[in-house]
């Protein structure tokens, strides 16, 4: 990699030569754009017209990690934005910007990292650090004994991580005879059930 000093024009170069040398290609993006450096700023110049653009291939894996074309998205701000604009309808999950961008979700889009009782309510801390109130009536045990609950006002389901599942089991009473668990919250009993 060349130091930034190599990108600056020579002191004795004329104005026309200085402009040409001040802007050099430094990389080519995955989307086909060329990144050019001008001083300390890096700008992207698209090589495609808008009618040639393709939609990103967004995917959420079983652990709640987001991917774009099989490259994990790790920037906290981008992840927070994606999670906040995620929607679901009969056709599946999507993000609505100027265009509808489909999102492939392997299981559910959210993962509960921790679950705890606060007073008479259950609260879940999602893997993105947000806090969600859990309605005990939405708790269920799915395939392979993985527990799920509804989050974000019932708009989405969340998968409980292994740690959160053990925390939930510690809060529930388990009957060895029937093989069923019962959660007691707010003076009421909620059976933990398996969806067929």
N, CA and C of each residue as an Amber inpcrd file, in Angstrom:
protein
   588
   0.8380000  -1.1740000   0.0000000   0.0000000   0.0000000   0.0000000
   0.8820000   1.2350000   0.0000000   0.5360000   2.1970000  -0.8370000
   1.3310000   3.4160000  -0.9160000   0.9090000   4.3900000   0.1680000
   1.8320000   5.1390000   0.7220000   1.4470000   6.1630000   1.6950000
   0.6820000   7.2770000   1.0010000  -0.0520000   8.0580000   1.7910000
  -0.8410000   9.1480000   1.2390000   0.0130000  10.1600000   0.4980000
   1.2700000  10.3260000   0.8900000   2.1400000  11.2930000   0.2240000
   2.2780000  10.9620000  -1.2560000   2.2090000   9.6900000  -1.6200000
   2.3200000   9.3090000  -3.0250000   1.1050000   9.7440000  -3.8370000
  -0.0090000  10.0010000  -3.1710000  -1.2160000  10.3930000  -3.8740000
  -1.2620000  11.8930000  -4.1460000  -0.4160000  12.6680000  -3.4930000
  -0.4020000  14.1140000  -3.6840000   0.3800000  14.4590000  -4.9470000
  -0.0050000  15.5500000  -5.6250000   0.6990000  15.9220000  -6.8450000
   2.0860000  16.4560000  -6.5420000   2.9360000  16.3570000  -7.5230000
   4.2820000  16.9110000  -7.3720000   4.1890000  18.4260000  -7.2940000
   5.0910000  19.0590000  -6.5390000   5.0360000  20.5030000  -6.3240000
   5.2600000  21.2820000  -7.6090000   6.0450000  20.7570000  -8.5340000
   6.3600000  21.5000000  -9.7470000   5.3970000  21.1990000 -10.8990000
   4.3840000  20.3710000 -10.6660000   3.4520000  20.0190000 -11.7330000
   2.5240000  21.1870000 -12.0240000   2.1510000  21.3180000 -13.2700000
   1.2180000  22.3730000 -13.6580000  -0.1720000  22.0630000 -13.1300000
  -1.1110000  23.0150000 -13.2100000  -2.4500000  22.8210000 -12.6610000
  -3.1810000  21.6330000 -13.2810000  -3.0640000  21.4360000 -14.5900000
  -3.7500000  20.3250000 -15.2410000  -3.1850000  18.9910000 -14.7620000
  -1.8910000  18.8560000 -14.6900000  -1.2520000  17.6240000 -14.2350000
  -1.5690000  17.3810000 -12.7650000  -1.5980000  18.4260000 -11.9690000
  -1.8730000  18.2970000 -10.5390000  -3.2650000  17.6950000 -10.3290000
  -4.2590000  18.1460000 -11.0750000  -5.6130000  17.6360000 -10.9070000
  -5.6890000  16.1580000 -11.2750000  -5.0410000  15.7620000 -12.3480000
  -5.0730000  14.3770000 -12.7880000  -4.4100000  13.4660000 -11.7650000
  -3.3150000  13.8870000 -11.1680000  -2.6020000  13.0450000 -10.2130000
  -3.2450000  13.0590000  -8.8370000  -4.0420000  14.0790000  -8.5160000
  -4.6450000  14.1780000  -7.1910000  -5.7650000  13.1660000  -7.0050000
  -6.3600000  12.7130000  -8.1000000  -7.4600000  11.7560000  -8.0010000
  -7.0140000  10.4680000  -8.6680000  -6.8280000   9.4390000  -7.8740000
  -6.3870000   8.1490000  -8.4010000  -7.3120000   7.0500000  -7.9050000
  -7.4870000   6.0400000  -8.7130000  -8.2610000   4.8790000  -8.2710000
  -7.4950000   4.1760000  -7.1720000  -8.1860000   3.8560000  -6.0860000
  -7.5250000   3.1440000  -4.9960000  -8.0810000   1.7450000  -4.8080000
  -9.3010000   1.4760000  -5.2620000  -9.8780000   0.1380000  -5.0940000
 -11.1140000   0.0270000  -5.9690000 -11.5720000  -1.1860000  -6.1390000
 -12.8200000  -1.4370000  -6.8540000 -13.7440000  -2.1430000  -5.8650000
 -14.9650000  -1.6160000  -5.7050000 -15.8910000  -2.1900000  -4.7340000
 -16.5340000  -3.4480000  -5.3000000 -17.1750000  -4.2330000  -4.4080000
 -17.8580000  -5.4560000  -4.8370000 -19.0340000  -5.1380000  -5.7450000
 -19.5960000  -3.9720000  -5.6120000 -20.7670000  -3.5930000  -6.3940000
 -20.3810000  -3.0100000  -7.7540000 -19.1030000  -2.9880000  -8.0670000
 -18.6850000  -2.5080000  -9.3710000 -18.3340000  -1.0390000  -9.4040000
 -18.4070000  -0.3410000  -8.2740000 -18.0330000   1.0690000  -8.2310000
 -16.5290000   1.2020000  -8.0630000 -16.0070000   2.3250000  -8.4790000
 -14.5770000   2.5790000  -8.3290000 -14.4050000   3.6160000  -7.2370000
 -13.6100000   3.2870000  -6.2290000 -13.3390000   4.2370000  -5.1560000
 -12.1810000   5.1180000  -5.5830000 -12.3580000   6.4090000  -5.4610000
 -11.2990000   7.3410000  -5.8230000 -10.9860000   8.1940000  -4.6050000
  -9.7330000   8.5280000  -4.4680000  -9.3090000   9.3110000  -3.3180000
  -8.9910000  10.7270000  -3.7600000  -9.5500000  11.6900000  -3.0550000
  -9.2830000  13.1000000  -3.3030000  -8.8840000  13.6870000  -1.9540000
  -7.5990000  13.8990000  -1.7480000  -7.1350000  14.3680000  -0.4450000
  -7.4180000  13.3020000   0.5880000  -8.1630000  13.6500000   1.6380000
  -8.4730000  12.7080000   2.7090000  -9.8300000  12.0440000   2.5140000
 -10.6030000  12.4600000   1.4890000 -11.9250000  11.8790000   1.2730000
 -11.8650000  10.7610000   0.2520000 -12.6400000   9.7430000   0.4860000
 -12.7730000   8.6750000  -0.5030000 -14.2040000   8.7190000  -1.0000000
 -14.3840000   8.8290000  -2.3060000 -15.7160000   8.8900000  -2.8870000
 -15.9070000   7.6950000  -3.8020000 -17.1480000   7.2810000  -3.9690000
 -17.4540000   6.1530000  -4.8520000 -18.0870000   6.6800000  -6.1230000
 -17.5810000   6.2340000  -7.2320000 -18.1450000   6.5970000  -8.5240000
 -18.7900000   5.3520000  -9.1110000 -20.1220000   5.3350000  -9.2470000
 -20.7760000   4.1380000  -9.7850000 -20.4190000   3.9250000 -11.2480000
 -20.2470000   2.6710000 -11.6020000 -19.9710000   2.3400000 -13.0000000
 -21.2240000   1.8180000 -13.6910000 -22.3300000   1.7150000 -12.9440000
 -23.5880000   1.2420000 -13.5130000 -24.6260000   2.3500000 -13.4180000
 -25.5570000   2.3590000 -14.3400000 -26.6730000   3.2850000 -14.2660000
 -27.7220000   2.6890000 -13.3390000 -28.6560000   3.5080000 -12.7980000
 -29.6480000   2.9790000 -11.8530000 -30.4500000   1.7980000 -12.3790000
 -30.7240000   1.7450000 -13.6890000 -31.4920000   0.6110000 -14.2010000
 -30.6770000  -0.6780000 -14.2380000 -29.3610000  -0.5840000 -14.0390000
 -28.5040000  -1.7670000 -14.0010000 -28.2060000  -2.2160000 -12.5700000
 -28.6380000  -1.4600000 -11.5820000 -28.3670000  -1.8280000 -10.1940000
 -29.1180000  -3.1050000  -9.8570000 -28.5470000  -3.8550000  -8.9540000
 -29.2340000  -5.0500000  -8.4650000 -29.4770000  -4.8840000  -6.9720000
 -30.5220000  -5.5140000  -6.4950000 -30.8450000  -5.4250000  -5.0750000
 -29.8290000  -6.2160000  -4.2630000 -29.5180000  -5.7510000  -3.0590000
 -28.6170000  -6.5410000  -2.2170000 -29.2960000  -7.8460000  -1.8070000
 -28.5000000  -8.8720000  -1.5850000 -29.0190000 -10.1620000  -1.1250000
 -28.8040000 -10.2200000   0.3770000 -29.8060000  -9.7700000   1.1290000
 -29.7130000  -9.7370000   2.5830000 -30.2160000 -11.0530000   3.1510000
 -29.5210000 -11.5140000   4.1850000 -29.8730000 -12.7860000   4.8180000
 -29.6190000 -12.6780000   6.3160000 -30.5050000 -13.2900000   7.1040000
 -30.3300000 -13.3860000   8.5510000 -30.2070000 -14.8650000   8.8800000
 -29.0920000 -15.2490000   9.5090000 -28.8890000 -16.6710000   9.8070000
 -29.5770000 -17.0590000  11.1120000 -29.4280000 -18.3040000  11.5070000
 -30.0870000 -18.8440000  12.6950000 -29.6730000 -18.1020000  13.9640000
 -28.4560000 -17.5820000  13.9960000 -27.9650000 -16.8720000  15.1780000
 -28.3450000 -15.3980000  15.1900000 -29.0930000 -14.9360000  14.1920000
 -29.4990000 -13.5370000  14.1310000 -28.4620000 -12.6250000  13.5020000
 -27.4120000 -13.1970000  12.9000000 -26.3810000 -12.3960000  12.2400000
 -26.8450000 -12.0460000  10.8250000 -26.5610000 -10.8110000  10.4040000
 -26.9690000 -10.3160000   9.0910000 -25.8280000 -10.4560000   8.0950000
 -26.1860000 -10.7990000   6.8570000 -25.2080000 -10.9670000   5.7860000
 -25.7040000 -10.2600000   4.5310000 -24.7750000  -9.7160000   3.7650000
 -25.0400000  -9.1490000   2.4480000 -24.1370000  -9.8820000   1.4710000
 -24.7200000 -10.6670000   0.5910000 -23.9420000 -11.4930000  -0.3410000
 -22.9210000 -12.3520000   0.3940000 -23.3330000 -12.9910000   1.4630000
 -22.5000000 -13.8750000   2.2850000 -21.3400000 -13.1700000   2.9750000
 -21.3710000 -11.8480000   3.0630000 -20.3960000 -11.0820000   3.8400000
 -21.1270000 -10.5680000   5.0740000 -20.6330000 -10.9260000   6.2610000
 -21.3150000 -10.5410000   7.4890000 -21.2960000  -9.0270000   7.6680000
 -22.4460000  -8.4850000   8.0580000 -22.5610000  -7.0610000   8.3630000
 -22.2700000  -6.9150000   9.8490000 -21.2290000  -6.1600000  10.1910000
 -20.8190000  -6.0520000  11.5920000 -20.9200000  -4.6370000  12.1390000
 -21.1350000  -3.6470000  11.2970000 -21.2030000  -2.2630000  11.7600000
 -22.4710000  -2.0800000  12.5970000 -22.3060000  -1.6500000  13.8510000
 -23.4300000  -1.5540000  14.7840000 -24.5190000  -0.6120000  14.2840000
 -24.1480000   0.5030000  13.7050000 -25.1350000   1.4570000  13.2110000
 -25.9490000   0.9100000  12.0550000 -25.2860000   0.2240000  11.1430000
 -25.9950000  -0.3670000  10.0020000 -26.9260000  -1.4720000  10.4820000
 -26.4560000  -2.2980000  11.4160000 -27.3020000  -3.3680000  11.9480000
 -28.5270000  -2.8030000  12.6540000 -28.3350000  -1.7550000  13.4610000
 -29.4660000  -1.1400000  14.1620000 -30.4810000  -0.5970000  13.1650000
 -29.9900000   0.0200000  12.0990000 -30.8870000   0.5520000  11.0770000
 -31.6420000  -0.5750000  10.3790000 -30.9500000  -1.6340000   9.9880000
 -31.6070000  -2.7500000   9.3070000 -32.6770000  -3.3820000  10.1890000
 -32.3570000  -3.5930000  11.4540000 -33.3290000  -4.2160000  12.3610000
 -34.5300000  -3.3120000  12.6100000 -34.3100000  -1.9990000  12.6010000
 -35.4170000  -1.0790000  12.8850000 -36.3770000  -0.9400000  11.7030000
 -35.9130000  -1.1720000  10.4760000 -36.7930000  -1.0240000   9.3050000
 -37.2540000  -2.3650000   8.7460000 -36.9550000  -3.4480000   9.4370000
 -37.3890000  -4.7730000   8.9940000 -38.9030000  -4.8880000   9.1430000
 -39.5470000  -5.4190000   8.1320000 -40.9970000  -5.6190000   8.1240000
 -41.2950000  -7.0490000   7.6680000 -42.5610000  -7.4430000   7.8820000
 -42.9820000  -8.7800000   7.4450000 -44.4080000  -8.7100000   6.9350000
 -44.6680000  -9.3990000   5.8320000 -46.0230000  -9.5400000   5.3190000
 -46.1960000 -10.9700000   4.8150000 -47.2460000 -11.2110000   4.0560000
 -47.5300000 -12.5670000   3.5770000 -46.4350000 -13.1090000   2.6650000
 -45.6880000 -12.2230000   2.0000000 -44.6220000 -12.6650000   1.1020000
 -43.3150000 -12.9200000   1.8320000 -43.2060000 -12.5240000   3.0780000
 -41.9940000 -12.7630000   3.8510000 -41.4220000 -11.4890000   4.4350000
 -40.1660000 -11.5660000   4.8360000 -39.4860000 -10.4270000   5.4460000
 -38.9250000  -9.5160000   4.3580000 -38.8970000  -8.2140000   4.6630000
 -38.3580000  -7.2530000   3.7080000 -37.9700000  -5.9660000   4.4230000
 -37.1950000  -5.1660000   3.7150000 -36.8570000  -3.8190000   4.1550000
 -37.4140000  -2.8870000   3.1010000 -38.1760000  -1.8860000   3.5420000
 -38.7700000  -0.9570000   2.5890000 -37.9810000   0.3440000   2.5970000
 -37.2890000   0.6020000   1.5090000 -36.6290000   1.8860000   1.2980000
 -37.3470000   2.4950000   0.1000000 -36.6310000   3.0590000  -0.8400000
 -37.2890000   3.5020000  -2.0680000 -37.8100000   2.3040000  -2.8500000
 -37.1830000   1.1730000  -2.6340000 -37.6320000  -0.0810000  -3.2350000
 -37.7580000  -1.1200000  -2.1260000 -38.5250000  -2.1490000  -2.4080000
 -38.6840000  -3.2450000  -1.4480000 -37.5020000  -4.1950000  -1.6100000
 -36.7560000  -4.4140000  -0.5160000 -35.5960000  -5.3000000  -0.5450000
 -35.9390000  -6.5440000   0.2700000 -36.0480000  -7.7020000  -0.3670000
 -36.3700000  -8.9160000   0.3840000 -35.2170000  -9.3280000   1.2920000
 -35.5780000  -9.9260000   2.4250000 -34.5930000 -10.4190000   3.3860000
 -34.8810000 -11.8940000   3.6220000 -33.8990000 -12.7310000   3.3630000
 -34.0390000 -14.1660000   3.6010000 -33.7120000 -14.4320000   5.0690000
 -34.6690000 -14.9970000   5.7990000 -34.4830000 -15.2860000   7.2200000
 -34.5050000 -16.7970000   7.3980000 -33.4080000 -17.3570000   7.9180000
 -33.2990000 -18.8120000   8.0480000 -34.2530000 -19.3710000   9.0940000
 -34.4160000 -18.6840000  10.2130000 -35.3340000 -19.1440000  11.2570000
 -36.2220000 -17.9800000  11.6770000 -35.7320000 -17.1460000  12.5610000
 -36.4130000 -15.9200000  12.9740000 -35.3730000 -14.7980000  12.9900000
 -35.8010000 -13.5390000  12.8470000 -34.8130000 -12.4640000  12.7080000
 -34.1570000 -12.0000000  14.0040000 -34.7090000 -12.3650000  15.1470000
 -34.1570000 -11.8880000  16.4170000 -33.7880000 -13.0600000  17.3180000
 -32.7890000 -12.8460000  18.1540000 -32.3420000 -13.8540000  19.1110000
 -32.3320000 -13.2120000  20.4910000 -32.9230000 -13.9040000  21.4610000
 -32.9270000 -13.4280000  22.8440000 -31.6310000 -13.8830000  23.4970000
 -30.8290000 -12.9260000  23.9420000 -29.5610000 -13.2470000  24.6010000
 -29.7800000 -13.5550000  26.0800000 -30.7130000 -12.8230000  26.7140000
 -31.0030000 -13.0010000  28.1390000 -32.4870000 -12.8090000  28.3740000
 -33.0130000 -13.5310000  29.3380000 -34.4030000 -13.3270000  29.7470000
 -34.4230000 -13.2670000  31.2650000 -35.1840000 -12.3300000  31.7900000
 -35.2130000 -12.1410000  33.2430000 -36.5830000 -11.6410000  33.6700000
 -36.8560000 -11.8560000  34.9410000 -38.1080000 -11.3820000  35.5190000
 -37.8410000 -10.0330000  36.1730000 -38.6580000  -9.0500000  35.8310000
 -38.5810000  -7.7230000  36.4540000 -39.9390000  -7.4400000  37.0620000
 -40.0010000  -7.5890000  38.3630000 -41.2870000  -7.4410000  39.0350000
 -42.2140000  -8.5590000  38.6090000 -43.3410000  -8.1900000  38.0360000
 -44.3250000  -9.1760000  37.5810000 -44.2800000  -9.3900000  36.0680000
 -43.2220000  -8.9430000  35.4230000 -43.1200000  -9.0550000  33.9670000
 -41.8450000  -9.7940000  33.5700000 -41.8710000 -10.3790000  32.3740000
 -40.6750000 -10.9800000  31.7880000 -40.0820000 -10.0010000  30.7820000
 -38.7720000  -9.8540000  30.8290000 -38.0780000  -8.9780000  29.8830000
 -36.9910000  -9.7740000  29.1780000 -36.8610000  -9.5080000  27.8870000
 -35.8220000 -10.1480000  27.0810000 -34.8400000  -9.0870000  26.6280000
 -33.5720000  -9.4180000  26.6950000 -32.5250000  -8.5770000  26.1260000
 -32.1060000  -9.2780000  24.8400000 -32.3650000  -8.6160000  23.7200000
 -32.0690000  -9.2120000  22.4230000 -30.5800000  -9.1270000  22.1280000
 -30.1410000  -9.8830000  21.1540000 -28.7140000  -9.9290000  20.8270000
 -28.1820000  -8.5880000  20.3410000 -29.0750000  -7.6820000  19.9020000
 -28.6180000  -6.3530000  19.4900000 -28.5680000  -5.3720000  20.6500000
 -28.8750000  -5.8540000  21.8680000 -28.7930000  -5.0140000  23.0540000
 -30.0860000  -4.3170000  23.4190000 -31.1200000  -4.4270000  22.5940000
 -32.3870000  -3.7830000  22.9090000 -33.1730000  -4.6230000  23.9020000
 -34.0340000  -3.9450000  24.6330000 -34.8420000  -4.5620000  25.6750000
 -36.2590000  -4.7370000  25.1380000 -36.8470000  -5.9030000  25.3450000
 -38.2020000  -6.1640000  24.8620000 -39.0020000  -6.8440000  25.9630000
 -40.2350000  -6.3940000  26.1340000 -41.1240000  -7.0390000  27.0890000
 -41.6740000  -8.3100000  26.4470000 -41.7560000  -9.3800000  27.2340000
 -42.2080000 -10.6730000  26.7130000 -43.5750000 -10.9940000  27.2890000
 -44.5270000 -11.2550000  26.4050000 -45.8410000 -11.7210000  26.8190000
 -45.7250000 -13.2270000  27.0290000 -45.9310000 -13.7150000  28.2640000
 -45.7560000 -15.1550000  28.5170000 -46.6690000 -16.0500000  27.6800000
 -47.7900000 -15.5160000  27.1880000 -48.6820000 -16.3430000  26.3630000
 -48.0620000 -16.6590000  25.0040000 -47.0430000 -15.9120000  24.5990000
 -46.4070000 -16.1610000  23.2990000 -45.2500000 -17.1430000  23.3910000
 -44.8680000 -17.5490000  24.5940000 -43.7740000 -18.5180000  24.7440000
 -44.2130000 -19.8730000  24.1990000 -43.3550000 -20.4790000  23.4250000
 -43.6310000 -21.8150000  22.9030000 -42.3150000 -22.5440000  22.7150000
 -42.4000000 -23.8540000  22.6500000 -41.2240000 -24.6780000  22.3870000
 -41.3880000 -25.2360000  20.9810000 -40.4220000 -24.9470000  20.1300000
 -40.4960000 -25.3630000  18.7340000 -39.7610000 -26.6570000  18.4850000
 -39.4520000 -26.8700000  17.2160000 -38.7350000 -28.0610000  16.7710000
 -37.3850000 -28.1530000  17.4780000 -36.9560000 -29.3380000  17.8210000
 -35.6930000 -29.5910000  18.5270000 -35.6530000 -28.9250000  19.8960000
 -36.8310000 -28.7350000  20.5110000 -36.9550000 -28.1590000  21.8580000
 -36.3300000 -26.7710000  21.9740000 -36.4050000 -25.9780000  20.9290000
 -35.9050000 -24.6010000  20.9510000 -37.0620000 -23.6810000  21.3320000
 -36.9040000 -22.8880000  22.4080000 -37.9890000 -21.9840000  22.8050000
 -38.0010000 -20.6960000  21.9720000 -39.2130000 -20.1770000  21.7520000
 -39.4380000 -18.9470000  20.9990000 -40.3990000 -18.0610000  21.7760000
 -40.3750000 -16.7700000  21.4880000 -41.3440000 -15.8370000  22.0480000
 -41.5630000 -14.7060000  21.0510000 -42.6480000 -13.9710000  21.2260000
 -42.9300000 -12.8190000  20.3670000 -42.2590000 -11.5870000  20.9610000
 -41.7060000 -10.7410000  20.0920000 -41.0790000  -9.4820000  20.5170000
 -41.5640000  -8.3590000  19.6050000 -41.2100000  -7.1420000  19.9690000
 -41.5790000  -5.9450000  19.1930000 -43.0910000  -5.8700000  18.9980000
 -43.8070000  -5.8900000  20.1210000 -45.2710000  -5.8000000  20.1290000
 -45.9290000  -6.9100000  19.3250000 -45.3220000  -8.0850000  19.3370000
 -45.8820000  -9.2410000  18.6580000 -45.6400000  -9.2810000  17.1630000
 -44.8880000  -8.3220000  16.6310000 -44.6520000  -8.2730000  15.1860000
 -43.6710000  -9.3430000  14.7150000 -42.7650000  -9.7710000  15.5960000
 -41.7330000 -10.7320000  15.2170000 -41.5930000 -11.8000000  16.2920000
 -41.0620000 -12.9420000  15.8720000 -40.6930000 -13.9800000  16.8210000
 -39.2000000 -13.9150000  17.0600000 -38.8050000 -14.3070000  18.2590000
 -37.3860000 -14.3620000  18.6000000 -37.0730000 -15.7500000  19.1270000
 -35.9190000 -16.2190000  18.7760000 -35.4230000 -17.5140000  19.2340000
 -34.6180000 -17.2730000  20.5050000 -34.8530000 -18.0650000  21.5320000
 -34.0770000 -17.9290000  22.7630000 -32.7360000 -18.6220000  22.5860000
 -31.6650000 -17.9170000  22.9250000 -30.3400000 -18.5330000  22.8910000
 -30.2920000 -19.6260000  23.9550000 -29.2650000 -20.4160000  23.9200000
 -29.1360000 -21.4880000  24.9040000 -29.1090000 -20.9190000  26.3250000
 -28.3670000 -19.8250000  26.5230000 -28.2960000 -19.2040000  27.8520000
 -29.6680000 -18.6970000  28.2850000 -30.4000000 -18.0510000  27.3710000
 -31.7300000 -17.5410000  27.6990000 -32.7010000 -18.6890000  27.9680000
 -32.5560000 -19.8030000  27.2500000 -33.4220000 -20.9600000  27.4830000
 -33.2090000 -21.5180000  28.8850000 -31.9480000 -21.5890000  29.3130000
 -31.6850000 -22.0640000  30.6750000 -32.1980000 -21.0720000  31.7140000
 -32.1220000 -19.7760000  31.4250000 -32.6700000 -18.7800000  32.3450000
 -34.1850000 -18.9140000  32.4380000 -34.8420000 -19.1930000  31.3170000
 -36.2890000 -19.4000000  31.3230000 -36.6470000 -20.6600000  32.0990000
 -35.8850000 -21.7340000  31.9000000 -36.1470000 -22.9740000  32.6410000
 -35.9710000 -22.7800000  34.1370000 -35.0360000 -21.9250000  34.5250000
 -34.8410000 -21.6490000  35.9530000 -36.0460000 -20.9110000  36.5340000
 -36.7530000 -20.1550000  35.7010000 -37.9380000 -19.4300000  36.1620000
 -39.1920000 -20.2960000  36.1390000 -39.1810000 -21.4120000  35.4070000
 -40.3600000 -22.2600000  35.2370000 -40.3050000 -23.4680000  36.1620000
 -41.4810000 -24.0450000  36.3730000 -41.5910000 -25.3020000  37.1120000
 -41.7930000 -26.4130000  36.0880000 -41.0500000 -27.5020000  36.2500000
 -41.1050000 -28.5980000  35.2930000 -41.6860000 -29.8230000  35.9750000
 -42.6970000 -30.4390000  35.3570000 -43.3350000 -31.6380000  35.8880000
 -42.7560000 -32.8490000  35.1650000 -42.0200000 -33.6770000  35.8850000
 -41.3870000 -34.8650000  35.2920000 -42.4280000 -35.8550000  34.7780000
 -43.5710000 -35.9450000  35.4570000 -44.6000000 -36.9140000  35.0740000
 -45.2280000 -36.6040000  33.7260000 -45.5750000 -35.3610000  33.5070000
 -46.2370000 -34.9830000  32.2520000 -45.2480000 -34.4970000  31.2020000
 -44.0600000 -34.1190000  31.6310000 -43.0670000 -33.5990000  30.6990000
 -43.3650000 -32.1790000  30.2470000 -44.1740000 -31.4720000  31.0220000
 -44.5450000 -30.0980000  30.6640000 -43.9650000 -29.1080000  31.6700000
 -43.6970000 -27.9230000  31.1600000 -43.2200000 -26.8500000  32.0190000
 -44.2960000 -25.8010000  32.2000000 -44.2860000 -25.1600000  33.3620000
 -45.2480000 -24.1030000  33.6570000 -44.4940000 -22.8990000  34.1880000
 -44.7850000 -21.7530000  33.6220000 -44.1560000 -20.5090000  34.0420000
 -45.1710000 -19.7220000  34.8510000 -44.7700000 -19.2940000  36.0420000
 -45.6550000 -18.5000000  36.8950000 -45.1520000 -17.0580000  36.9140000
 -45.9710000 -16.1780000  36.3270000 -45.6260000 -14.7580000  36.2450000
 -46.8710000 -13.9470000  36.5680000 -46.7280000 -12.9880000  37.4670000
 -47.8480000 -12.1010000  37.7890000 -49.0350000 -12.8220000  38.3790000
 -48.7990000 -13.8960000  39.1360000 -49.8890000 -14.6330000  39.7550000
 -50.6450000 -15.5380000  38.7910000 -50.1850000 -15.6830000  37.5680000
 -50.8370000 -16.5510000  36.5980000 -49.8760000 -17.6330000  36.1520000
 -50.4370000 -18.7220000  35.6490000 -49.6270000 -19.8310000  35.1530000
 -49.7190000 -19.8920000  33.6330000 -48.5580000 -20.0840000  33.0160000
 -48.4850000 -20.1710000  31.5600000 -47.7750000 -21.4650000  31.1920000
 -48.4690000 -22.3800000  30.5160000 -47.8030000 -23.6240000  30.1150000
 -46.8290000 -23.3600000  28.9650000 -45.6930000 -24.0060000  29.0380000
 -44.7480000 -23.9640000  27.9220000 -45.1530000 -25.0870000  26.9870000
 -45.5490000 -24.7440000  25.7850000 -46.1110000 -25.7420000  24.8810000
 -45.2680000 -25.8790000  23.6240000 -45.3880000 -27.0170000  23.0220000
 -44.6980000 -27.2960000  21.7620000 -45.7050000 -27.1440000  20.6300000
 -45.3320000 -26.3510000  19.6220000 -46.2070000 -26.1900000  18.4680000
 -46.0170000 -27.3900000  17.5550000 -47.1190000 -27.9320000  17.0700000
 -47.0560000 -29.1110000  16.1980000 -46.5710000 -28.7620000  14.8200000
